[in-house]
């Protein structure tokens, strides 16, 4: 009965059956025995998952619900909401990881027995992983100090730092029982940590507007810039990406705080499953009520909220943390900077992600000047556009050191990695960003200065920056790249463009020959998949029932073919998600189709792209070479009328139901004749794109050269 408490929407049913939402609407109209709604609204009803699954099996539309999809649907349909369900799952996965034999005992029996026994065993696991201890061994707790439930000292106005994860009661756990059993079963396949990462990743994707993520590559870079640390604080932890990126060390302690209780609990569980470090978490507004006023951390990592005006300006005027000046109402980021410095031990390092305006706003110039004079601000690194949300801004990393017992440095490091912005939506060239940032920072930290690297980095004497603006934007203080290299590169680009234009001319299609409209018998991709003429797989999720394809091992490092790569005709540019979810790998001859955006685009995988993982919002079609020609398939799927009849429309996007796309039934020899023509058109299209890219590059270089004086206007 408890399984019926899990509800699923029409979109969830479509995912389970591997069809479009229109198909689900048709089933509801055509089949009187289709399950009746049990919740939701008239326009967006929800259905009992167990009833839907049984109906799909009876109709032969579903052989078996994939375990991952079943667990996910149970989580999203939980009566208390997915965040509560995810906390319940995290608690049980932690139990399985810490005490697997205990779970085996309580799993044997009814849901009621499971729910009754779980709270007692979870208490012990939660207490051992999030237990009580003083915040800092160098600041022992006195008997007269006010001590909270976690054993740490509470300063006036601070928040309580009791265990971040509270043991659910038996009645709270009872609706979760089927979900918990499924999650543990999934953990048997993936591991407890990977299962939680998978579910958390899906949850964050489904609620992307509610959270501001820190990309895993950026989190790793920030942790490496901070260096090895035994005590690490993230005062705006979100879902714990920064603390998760910290290099593990013996006797390590990780401290997290956030104003959202659900996020603190999820972060604590995520870290406990990921590391053996002591994990401490607190709920509360960090600036108004910090949880760890006595903490002196080796490192502080922080991705603070940007542009907050209600950060506590009115009530915090005399706070002891403002050593470098009282931040203006519109300078919330400088309040976070000073909070981080206040929580650092002598010689400790803080790395904060900052909006570019924080480096140049006039309202913050006095604080920036004092940070420079006293040696607290050591480096400003400009990231490429697209490194983190908001993706249209080149965000900065500020690296700070606690200056109490360190000599004031006469220079500060400025680095600009903007040149490594990716040309596709896959994001920046993170390897180049990481190598540049770490090499320049480590050299500067060791020597106290850095030899000038034109267009990339230099160490600037502090006195040069202490003018009326105290503008710290790296691009304003770096010399341009060497002129000679720029001119040579322009000459090479011009030669490449000339070659590309000659190739494009040679590949231009011959004049079209008119023919009467064809009256072919048609079939659909769905029919071909059911008949075995092709295999259909969906990117960014487990395979559909009854299909097979190569998948990665959980930790394989492979590039990801994104939907934007397909649209732009560019190489794979994405990275595997943190969830460790198995990824579908492409093979030569596969046809890849984007499902969002309403465009008529396909891509036939060649040897250069083969082996890449299939990204989200893509469908892979793997034709049987004895029945279907890949280029024939890809070409006919690009027909405008074909795409229009297979598309559905929502308020914000157009979605393609690939199973409804049509294909003429033609003999294989005739397919190959059409395929050869489609392949020639694809070569012409690629040549046009290459010529366009080179033309834009040449134009940009010429404008830059003429305006900076490195190119003669002859």
XYZ file of C-alpha atoms in Angstrom:
714
model
C 0.000 0.000 0.000
C 2.804 2.397 0.762
C 4.029 2.153 -2.823
C 0.785 3.802 -3.956
C 1.784 6.864 -1.943
C 4.377 7.593 -4.633
C 2.883 9.721 -7.389
C 4.130 10.371 -10.896
C 3.191 13.067 -13.416
C 2.461 12.615 -17.108
C 6.032 13.671 -17.860
C 7.288 10.962 -15.493
C 5.108 8.358 -17.217
C 6.561 9.421 -20.549
C 10.081 8.932 -19.185
C 9.205 5.497 -17.844
C 7.797 4.345 -21.174
C 10.327 6.159 -23.372
C 7.650 8.130 -25.257
C 6.563 11.744 -25.587
C 3.959 13.383 -23.370
C 1.530 13.441 -26.299
C 1.495 9.637 -26.261
C 0.507 9.642 -22.580
C -2.356 12.048 -23.339
C -3.534 9.725 -26.130
C -3.453 6.722 -23.791
C -5.624 8.553 -21.274
C -8.204 9.349 -23.954
C -8.208 5.988 -25.751
C -7.954 3.549 -22.825
C -10.776 3.602 -20.268
C -8.700 1.446 -17.918
C -5.813 3.945 -17.763
C -5.121 4.768 -14.076
C -7.163 7.639 -12.688
C -5.424 10.707 -11.210
C -4.786 10.558 -7.474
C -3.490 14.102 -7.010
C -2.130 17.205 -8.676
C -4.424 19.593 -10.534
C -6.871 19.308 -13.416
C -4.285 20.598 -15.873
C -1.338 18.759 -14.288
C -2.623 15.564 -12.646
C -0.513 12.987 -10.868
C -0.956 9.216 -10.794
C -0.013 6.360 -8.470
C 3.318 4.978 -9.662
C 2.426 1.349 -8.872
C -0.843 1.575 -10.839
C 0.916 3.186 -13.809
C 3.643 0.558 -13.815
C 1.089 -2.273 -13.707
C -0.926 -0.739 -16.566
C 2.143 -0.243 -18.756
C 3.153 -3.875 -18.243
C -0.348 -5.120 -19.088
C -0.316 -3.107 -22.293
C 3.094 -4.422 -23.280
C 4.488 -0.901 -23.243
C 6.953 -1.553 -20.475
C 8.973 -4.701 -19.824
C 10.487 -3.453 -16.592
C 10.946 -0.053 -14.970
C 14.686 0.657 -14.758
C 15.736 0.632 -11.115
C 17.253 4.119 -11.270
C 14.113 5.541 -12.856
C 11.862 3.784 -10.358
C 13.845 5.133 -7.397
C 13.847 8.620 -8.900
C 10.088 8.576 -9.481
C 9.534 7.374 -5.912
C 11.703 10.234 -4.651
C 9.994 12.937 -6.715
C 6.560 11.630 -5.778
C 7.216 11.474 -2.039
C 4.313 12.969 -0.032
C 6.681 15.279 1.894
C 8.567 16.427 -1.203
C 11.812 15.321 -2.850
C 14.137 17.244 -0.497
C 12.789 15.437 2.578
C 12.872 12.133 0.713
C 16.485 12.724 -0.309
C 17.473 13.347 3.318
C 15.809 10.062 4.317
C 17.689 8.275 1.529
C 20.993 9.873 2.569
C 20.533 8.730 6.168
C 19.882 5.133 5.112
C 22.748 5.099 2.599
C 25.041 6.339 5.367
C 23.784 3.479 7.541
C 24.449 0.989 4.741
C 27.953 2.377 4.249
C 28.784 2.450 7.965
C 26.894 -0.608 9.261
C 25.697 -2.804 6.374
C 24.789 -5.804 8.529
C 22.395 -3.695 10.615
C 20.444 -2.797 7.492
C 20.179 -6.446 6.461
C 18.501 -7.214 9.782
C 15.910 -4.431 9.752
C 15.206 -4.801 6.007
C 13.757 -8.271 6.626
C 10.089 -7.634 7.322
C 7.242 -5.271 6.614
C 7.462 -1.551 5.884
C 5.998 -0.903 9.327
C 8.752 -2.913 11.016
C 11.410 -1.144 8.939
C 10.063 2.292 9.860
C 9.820 1.370 13.537
C 13.390 0.058 13.823
C 15.208 2.595 11.633
C 15.197 5.642 13.960
C 17.047 3.799 16.715
C 19.896 2.627 14.465
C 20.062 5.914 12.565
C 20.560 7.775 15.856
C 23.854 5.987 16.428
C 25.161 6.541 12.901
C 24.199 10.223 12.848
C 25.739 10.813 16.271
C 29.004 9.137 15.263
C 29.378 11.020 11.955
C 28.052 14.424 13.049
C 28.916 14.178 16.740
C 29.981 16.752 19.309
C 33.401 18.247 19.732
C 34.888 21.727 20.326
C 35.235 23.895 17.238
C 38.963 24.455 17.655
C 41.473 22.618 19.774
C 43.535 25.797 20.166
C 40.530 27.515 21.754
C 39.315 25.086 24.436
C 35.819 25.349 25.810
C 35.631 26.841 29.296
C 33.038 25.706 31.754
C 31.505 29.182 31.773
C 31.161 29.419 27.983
C 27.700 28.953 26.437
C 27.923 25.630 24.621
C 25.491 24.408 21.997
C 24.308 20.884 21.279
C 27.277 20.151 19.026
C 29.751 21.038 21.747
C 30.938 24.295 20.213
C 30.909 27.726 21.790
C 28.035 30.042 20.923
C 28.802 33.740 20.820
C 25.952 36.176 21.409
C 23.755 36.324 18.336
C 25.164 33.132 16.796
C 23.080 30.200 15.672
C 22.851 26.761 17.179
C 25.223 24.263 15.582
C 23.462 21.098 16.669
C 23.720 18.084 14.381
C 22.805 19.161 10.840
C 20.883 15.918 10.219
C 17.970 15.039 12.484
C 16.841 11.427 12.790
C 13.417 11.002 11.151
C 10.725 9.390 13.268
C 9.004 6.113 12.436
C 5.822 7.789 11.089
C 7.974 10.116 8.969
C 9.909 7.169 7.532
C 6.920 4.926 6.777
C 5.976 6.608 3.439
C 9.670 6.386 2.458
C 10.010 2.638 3.005
C 9.657 1.522 -0.661
C 11.996 4.347 -1.717
C 14.594 3.365 0.886
C 14.545 -0.292 -0.182
C 14.950 0.724 -3.810
C 17.786 3.130 -2.989
C 19.669 0.423 -1.079
C 19.161 -1.967 -3.987
C 20.570 0.675 -6.327
C 23.493 1.154 -3.929
C 24.250 -2.537 -4.398
C 24.898 -1.746 -8.066
C 26.555 1.674 -7.824
C 27.735 2.055 -4.221
C 26.161 4.218 -1.524
C 28.063 7.390 -2.407
C 27.403 7.114 -6.147
C 23.701 6.452 -5.543
C 23.345 9.585 -3.439
C 25.296 11.645 -5.995
C 23.045 10.353 -8.775
C 19.836 11.254 -6.936
C 21.189 14.597 -5.724
C 22.325 15.459 -9.265
C 18.901 14.652 -10.684
C 17.243 16.666 -7.918
C 19.408 19.731 -8.595
C 18.800 19.448 -12.340
C 15.050 19.293 -11.754
C 15.147 22.360 -9.470
C 17.880 24.321 -11.253
C 16.107 27.666 -10.796
C 16.174 27.324 -7.013
C 19.924 26.808 -6.643
C 23.123 28.424 -7.870
C 25.527 25.560 -8.517
C 29.319 25.686 -8.324
C 30.629 23.638 -11.282
C 32.801 20.725 -10.229
C 35.789 22.014 -12.230
C 35.617 25.404 -10.543
C 35.205 23.839 -7.101
C 38.305 21.726 -7.701
C 40.313 24.766 -8.798
C 39.285 26.756 -5.720
C 40.250 23.882 -3.416
C 43.644 23.536 -5.108
C 44.319 27.264 -4.837
C 43.609 27.064 -1.094
C 46.047 24.175 -0.746
C 46.109 21.278 1.742
C 44.141 22.013 4.909
C 43.061 20.174 8.042
C 40.222 22.552 8.931
C 38.063 23.929 6.121
C 35.011 26.198 6.332
C 32.364 26.997 3.734
C 30.063 29.649 5.227
C 27.615 29.513 2.278
C 27.783 25.800 1.576
C 24.784 25.266 -0.730
C 24.976 21.591 -1.683
C 28.582 21.169 -0.569
C 30.425 21.219 -3.902
C 33.382 23.207 -2.503
C 33.921 21.071 0.603
C 33.525 17.927 -1.474
C 36.426 19.105 -3.662
C 38.846 19.438 -0.713
C 41.736 16.982 -0.746
C 41.198 14.411 1.996
C 43.710 14.327 4.861
C 43.871 12.445 8.167
C 42.146 14.152 11.113
C 40.403 16.594 8.795
C 37.360 18.632 9.843
C 34.882 20.212 7.430
C 32.549 22.994 8.603
C 29.474 24.106 6.653
C 26.775 26.704 7.182
C 23.784 27.780 5.115
C 20.475 29.479 5.773
C 18.492 26.601 4.181
C 18.057 23.595 6.541
C 17.546 21.145 3.668
C 20.786 22.214 1.991
C 22.784 21.862 5.204
C 21.410 18.352 5.763
C 22.104 17.324 2.157
C 25.620 18.776 2.329
C 26.379 16.977 5.585
C 25.147 13.638 4.227
C 26.999 14.148 0.957
C 30.263 14.857 2.754
C 29.811 12.004 5.225
C 29.330 9.578 2.333
C 32.314 11.043 0.486
C 34.967 11.385 3.205
C 36.011 10.148 6.626
C 36.570 13.714 7.816
C 34.631 15.083 10.768
C 31.602 16.871 9.305
C 29.966 19.774 11.097
C 26.990 21.703 9.771
C 24.886 24.603 10.968
C 21.697 26.278 9.805
C 21.553 30.060 9.883
C 22.311 33.346 8.161
C 26.105 33.419 8.296
C 26.542 37.197 8.273
C 23.828 37.871 10.848
C 24.463 34.835 13.034
C 27.685 32.952 12.388
C 27.789 29.437 13.751
C 31.535 29.172 14.406
C 32.744 32.457 15.934
C 35.704 30.750 17.628
C 36.827 28.825 14.559
C 40.248 29.534 13.052
C 40.334 27.493 9.847
C 43.273 26.614 7.647
C 41.150 27.369 4.591
C 37.859 29.074 3.780
C 36.121 28.339 0.474
C 33.073 30.363 -0.432
C 30.692 30.965 -3.316
C 28.614 33.704 -1.676
C 25.298 35.042 -2.949
C 25.864 38.030 -5.236
C 24.306 41.503 -5.093
C 22.343 41.032 -1.893
C 21.189 44.311 -0.361
C 19.499 42.705 2.641
C 22.647 41.158 4.104
C 22.482 42.847 7.518
C 23.913 46.301 6.793
C 21.686 48.089 9.292
C 22.192 45.791 12.280
C 25.884 44.878 11.808
C 27.486 48.333 11.757
C 29.740 47.619 14.761
C 30.568 43.973 14.025
C 34.151 43.045 14.896
C 34.646 41.338 11.534
C 34.847 44.619 9.611
C 38.616 45.059 10.130
C 39.055 46.603 6.686
C 36.036 48.905 6.704
C 32.260 48.743 6.990
C 30.830 47.461 3.679
C 28.290 49.598 1.872
C 24.766 48.285 1.479
C 25.491 47.249 -2.114
C 28.822 45.578 -1.220
C 27.601 42.324 0.331
C 30.497 40.465 -1.304
C 33.031 42.525 0.668
C 31.183 41.534 3.841
C 31.712 37.869 2.894
C 35.399 38.559 2.169
C 35.918 39.995 5.651
C 33.943 37.186 7.269
C 36.254 34.684 5.563
C 39.354 36.541 6.768
C 37.983 36.660 10.316
C 37.609 32.867 10.371
C 41.116 32.125 9.065
C 44.030 30.994 11.206
C 47.299 32.894 10.843
C 48.704 32.044 7.407
C 45.416 30.462 6.318
C 44.067 30.947 2.803
C 40.586 31.937 1.643
C 39.330 31.593 -1.937
C 36.072 33.315 -2.863
C 34.137 33.440 -6.115
C 33.277 37.094 -6.764
C 31.325 39.082 -9.350
C 33.605 41.256 -11.522
C 31.936 44.433 -10.257
C 33.364 43.827 -6.772
C 36.844 44.583 -8.173
C 35.929 48.031 -9.439
C 32.791 49.502 -7.777
C 33.655 52.890 -6.306
C 31.652 52.145 -3.153
C 34.131 49.424 -2.240
C 37.408 51.170 -3.105
C 38.380 51.991 0.508
C 37.985 48.383 1.644
C 39.891 47.128 -1.411
C 42.673 49.616 -0.656
C 42.969 48.432 2.949
C 42.977 44.787 1.874
C 45.924 45.624 -0.400
C 47.834 47.792 2.104
C 47.673 45.147 4.823
C 48.579 42.271 2.527
C 45.292 40.395 2.903
C 44.379 40.279 -0.791
C 47.034 38.248 -2.592
C 45.554 37.527 -6.033
C 42.629 38.267 -8.351
C 42.060 35.737 -11.132
C 39.545 36.533 -13.875
C 37.723 33.432 -15.127
C 36.432 32.955 -18.678
C 32.828 33.721 -19.538
C 30.730 30.631 -18.864
C 32.746 29.354 -15.908
C 29.838 29.576 -13.435
C 26.420 31.224 -13.178
C 25.659 33.878 -14.190
C 27.286 32.447 -17.297
C 27.346 35.726 -19.213
C 29.867 37.326 -16.814
C 33.620 36.694 -16.441
C 33.619 36.017 -12.687
C 36.701 36.496 -10.483
C 38.460 34.409 -7.870
C 39.939 36.333 -4.942
C 42.725 34.624 -3.024
C 43.284 36.045 0.478
C 45.667 35.323 3.340
C 45.275 36.108 7.011
C 47.923 38.865 7.385
C 48.266 39.064 11.194
C 51.658 37.381 11.368
C 52.765 37.528 7.746
C 54.801 40.378 6.272
C 52.933 42.789 4.053
C 53.563 41.818 0.426
C 54.547 44.666 -1.908
C 52.883 43.044 -4.942
C 49.568 41.375 -5.822
C 48.984 38.763 -8.542
C 46.568 39.549 -11.381
C 45.630 36.784 -13.845
C 43.210 36.809 -16.780
C 42.157 33.410 -18.169
C 39.442 34.893 -20.394
C 41.240 33.640 -23.501
C 40.287 30.076 -22.518
C 36.538 30.613 -22.928
C 35.055 27.770 -24.921
C 33.465 28.488 -28.286
C 30.627 26.091 -27.398
C 28.132 25.843 -24.580
C 30.289 23.107 -23.064
C 32.118 25.828 -21.131
C 35.732 26.955 -20.827
C 38.857 24.947 -21.487
C 39.103 23.993 -17.821
C 42.448 22.238 -18.179
C 44.036 25.419 -19.556
C 42.336 27.552 -16.884
C 43.514 25.229 -14.113
C 47.083 24.943 -15.389
C 47.427 28.717 -15.792
C 45.842 29.599 -12.453
C 47.802 27.077 -10.401
C 51.134 27.694 -12.128
C 50.954 31.474 -11.742
C 49.654 31.339 -8.163
C 52.197 28.791 -6.933
C 55.067 30.656 -8.558
C 53.880 33.938 -7.052
C 53.259 32.386 -3.607
C 56.776 30.950 -3.609
C 58.721 33.923 -4.987
C 56.535 36.876 -4.012
C 56.442 38.051 -7.616
C 55.774 36.754 -11.123
C 57.568 37.548 -14.351
C 55.251 39.312 -16.766
C 53.241 37.067 -19.108
C 51.676 39.379 -21.722
C 47.913 39.114 -21.930
C 47.838 36.491 -19.176
C 49.375 37.430 -15.826
C 51.683 39.738 -13.906
C 52.399 40.707 -10.328
C 51.595 44.382 -9.786
C 53.134 46.556 -7.074
C 50.430 47.460 -4.593
C 51.350 51.145 -4.876
C 50.279 51.105 -8.564
C 46.770 50.057 -7.605
C 46.203 52.570 -4.808
C 44.739 55.335 -6.947
C 41.298 56.954 -6.739
C 39.531 53.866 -8.153
C 41.575 50.937 -6.719
C 40.410 48.969 -9.743
C 41.531 45.331 -9.461
C 40.126 44.009 -12.761
C 43.086 42.008 -14.184
C 42.444 42.898 -17.837
C 43.002 46.602 -17.079
C 46.527 46.006 -15.783
C 47.897 43.352 -18.153
C 49.964 44.171 -21.243
C 48.561 42.893 -24.569
C 49.973 39.716 -26.124
C 53.176 40.064 -28.138
C 52.458 41.909 -31.379
C 54.692 39.721 -33.555
C 52.845 36.559 -32.584
C 49.531 38.283 -33.288
C 50.511 39.272 -36.837
C 51.869 35.805 -37.600
C 48.661 34.240 -36.334
C 46.565 36.549 -38.513
C 48.570 35.538 -41.578
C 48.017 31.856 -40.756
C 44.281 32.402 -40.237
C 44.052 34.211 -43.596
C 45.763 31.294 -45.376
C 43.435 28.791 -43.660
C 40.403 30.882 -44.651
C 41.484 30.956 -48.298
C 41.851 27.154 -48.276
C 38.444 26.738 -46.599
C 36.765 28.980 -49.206
C 38.324 26.955 -52.050
C 37.060 23.751 -50.426
C 33.580 25.222 -49.993
C 33.449 26.175 -53.665
C 34.431 22.657 -54.675
C 31.765 21.103 -52.435
C 28.917 23.377 -53.573
C 26.010 21.084 -54.606
C 25.150 20.850 -58.322
C 21.914 22.459 -59.530
C 18.805 20.766 -58.155
C 16.938 18.513 -60.614
C 13.136 18.748 -60.266
C 11.129 15.575 -59.628
C 7.443 14.812 -58.964
C 6.428 14.516 -55.272
C 7.287 11.073 -53.910
C 4.572 8.785 -52.494
C 6.695 6.418 -50.417
C 5.269 4.067 -47.792
C 6.384 5.470 -44.429
C 7.448 4.036 -41.099
C 8.415 5.701 -37.817
C 11.511 5.551 -35.651
C 9.412 3.953 -32.916
C 8.339 1.144 -35.254
C 11.908 0.607 -36.454
C 13.116 0.413 -32.824
C 10.437 -2.126 -31.905
C 11.308 -4.186 -34.997
C 15.034 -4.257 -34.164
C 16.174 -2.190 -37.169
C 17.777 0.288 -34.798
C 18.555 0.822 -31.108
C 17.331 4.007 -29.426
C 19.098 5.487 -26.411
C 18.579 8.704 -24.475
C 21.474 10.841 -23.218
C 22.107 11.762 -19.588
C 20.040 8.899 -18.119
C 20.032 5.101 -18.024
C 19.068 3.195 -21.126
C 15.495 2.418 -21.985
C 14.271 -1.129 -21.332
C 15.190 -3.726 -23.863
C 18.094 -1.806 -25.397
C 21.818 -2.293 -25.191
C 24.753 0.000 -25.789
C 28.246 0.508 -24.467
C 28.364 2.399 -21.163
C 31.177 3.896 -19.166
C 32.457 2.643 -15.868
C 31.525 5.025 -13.030
C 34.847 6.864 -12.980
C 35.876 6.795 -16.646
C 37.025 10.186 -17.927
C 35.555 10.699 -21.391
C 34.370 13.803 -23.254
C 30.635 14.379 -23.541
C 28.846 15.219 -26.779
C 26.386 17.983 -25.822
C 23.307 19.154 -27.696
C 25.112 22.401 -28.497
C 28.023 20.434 -30.010
C 25.559 18.758 -32.367
C 23.906 22.065 -33.274
C 27.256 23.827 -33.823
C 29.023 20.905 -35.515
C 31.835 21.140 -32.955
C 33.847 18.436 -31.124
C 32.570 16.995 -27.811
C 32.948 19.709 -25.182
C 31.092 18.529 -22.092
C 32.152 16.629 -18.989
C 30.538 13.747 -17.134
C 28.232 14.827 -14.287
C 29.108 14.334 -10.635
C 26.401 11.711 -10.262
C 28.657 8.907 -11.612
C 25.696 7.807 -13.704
C 26.505 5.321 -16.457
C 26.898 7.153 -19.747
C 26.045 5.903 -23.229
C 29.127 5.886 -25.471
C 28.826 6.716 -29.146
C 30.069 4.471 -31.946
C 30.848 5.209 -35.619
C 27.631 5.239 -37.628
C 25.393 6.312 -34.746
C 22.914 9.082 -35.562
C 22.475 11.704 -32.800
C 19.383 13.937 -32.649
C 18.794 16.933 -30.305
C 15.280 16.939 -28.808
C 15.069 20.591 -27.703
C 14.966 23.807 -29.692
C 12.834 22.850 -32.676
C 15.745 22.675 -35.136
C 16.090 20.101 -37.923
C 19.565 18.856 -37.027
C 21.219 15.441 -36.910
C 24.788 14.228 -36.647
C 26.373 11.013 -37.840
C 29.133 9.956 -35.447
C 32.500 9.570 -37.127
C 35.771 8.051 -35.896
C 36.832 11.369 -34.292
C 33.654 11.647 -32.219
C 33.243 7.926 -31.445
C 33.733 7.049 -27.786
C 32.250 10.301 -26.475
C 29.469 10.043 -23.906
C 25.987 11.059 -24.989
C 24.876 14.269 -23.272
C 21.475 15.342 -22.002
C 18.687 16.320 -24.401
C 20.116 14.034 -27.087
C 18.764 10.795 -28.559
C 21.092 8.244 -30.140
C 19.911 5.988 -32.957
C 22.154 2.998 -33.738
C 20.949 1.526 -37.063
C 21.438 -2.102 -38.054
C 23.817 -1.718 -41.011
C 22.063 -4.593 -42.798
C 18.713 -2.811 -42.687
C 19.372 0.938 -42.530
C 21.973 3.272 -44.002
C 23.120 5.778 -41.350
C 23.351 8.746 -43.740
C 19.955 7.931 -45.267
C 18.510 7.879 -41.740
C 20.192 11.150 -40.702
C 19.200 12.958 -43.884
C 15.498 12.155 -43.834
C 15.268 13.002 -40.122
C 16.327 16.564 -41.002
C 13.260 17.241 -43.144
C 11.429 20.360 -41.920
C 7.947 18.857 -42.336
C 9.104 15.670 -40.598
C 10.322 17.628 -37.562
C 7.199 19.783 -37.442
C 4.807 16.829 -37.199
C 6.941 15.168 -34.474
C 7.335 18.251 -32.270
C 5.341 19.345 -29.247
C 5.253 22.863 -27.858
C 5.539 24.088 -24.279
C 5.564 27.636 -22.962
C 9.344 27.939 -23.130
C 10.654 25.284 -25.534
C 9.917 22.999 -28.452
C 10.499 19.301 -27.805
C 10.974 16.661 -30.484
C 9.484 13.178 -30.031
C 12.082 11.218 -31.991
C 9.920 8.067 -32.042
C 7.371 9.906 -34.198
C 9.859 10.947 -36.893
C 9.098 9.266 -40.202
C 11.254 7.462 -42.724
C 10.382 6.078 -46.180
C 10.535 2.312 -46.642
C 13.191 1.928 -49.339
C 15.511 -0.919 -50.382
C 19.020 -0.711 -48.933
C 20.590 0.114 -52.324
C 18.215 3.054 -52.753
C 18.915 4.153 -49.168
C 22.621 4.233 -49.942
C 22.031 6.358 -53.044
C 20.227 8.943 -50.932
C 22.785 8.516 -48.136
C 25.682 9.413 -50.430
C 23.882 12.633 -51.391
C 23.153 13.529 -47.770
C 26.786 12.852 -46.848
C 27.989 15.246 -49.569
C 25.636 17.923 -48.216
C 27.045 17.371 -44.731
C 30.603 17.883 -46.005
C 29.501 21.136 -47.669
C 27.849 22.264 -44.422
C 30.990 21.546 -42.386
C 33.137 23.468 -44.864
C 30.777 26.454 -44.646
C 30.952 26.412 -40.860
C 34.743 26.242 -40.867
C 34.979 29.138 -43.312
C 32.600 31.155 -41.136
C 34.643 30.529 -37.980
C 37.898 31.461 -39.693
C 36.330 34.577 -41.190
C 35.136 35.759 -37.787
C 38.571 35.055 -36.297
C 40.309 37.051 -39.027
C 37.912 39.985 -38.656
C 38.332 40.070 -34.873
C 42.119 39.937 -35.157
C 42.242 42.691 -37.773
C 40.031 45.021 -35.738
C 42.112 44.365 -32.617
C 45.405 44.833 -34.449
C 44.357 48.094 -36.100
C 42.988 49.539 -32.868
C 45.982 48.615 -30.682
C 48.562 49.730 -33.278
C 50.087 46.302 -34.002
C 48.782 46.170 -37.612
C 49.524 48.806 -40.285
C 46.464 50.268 -42.079
C 47.855 49.738 -45.577
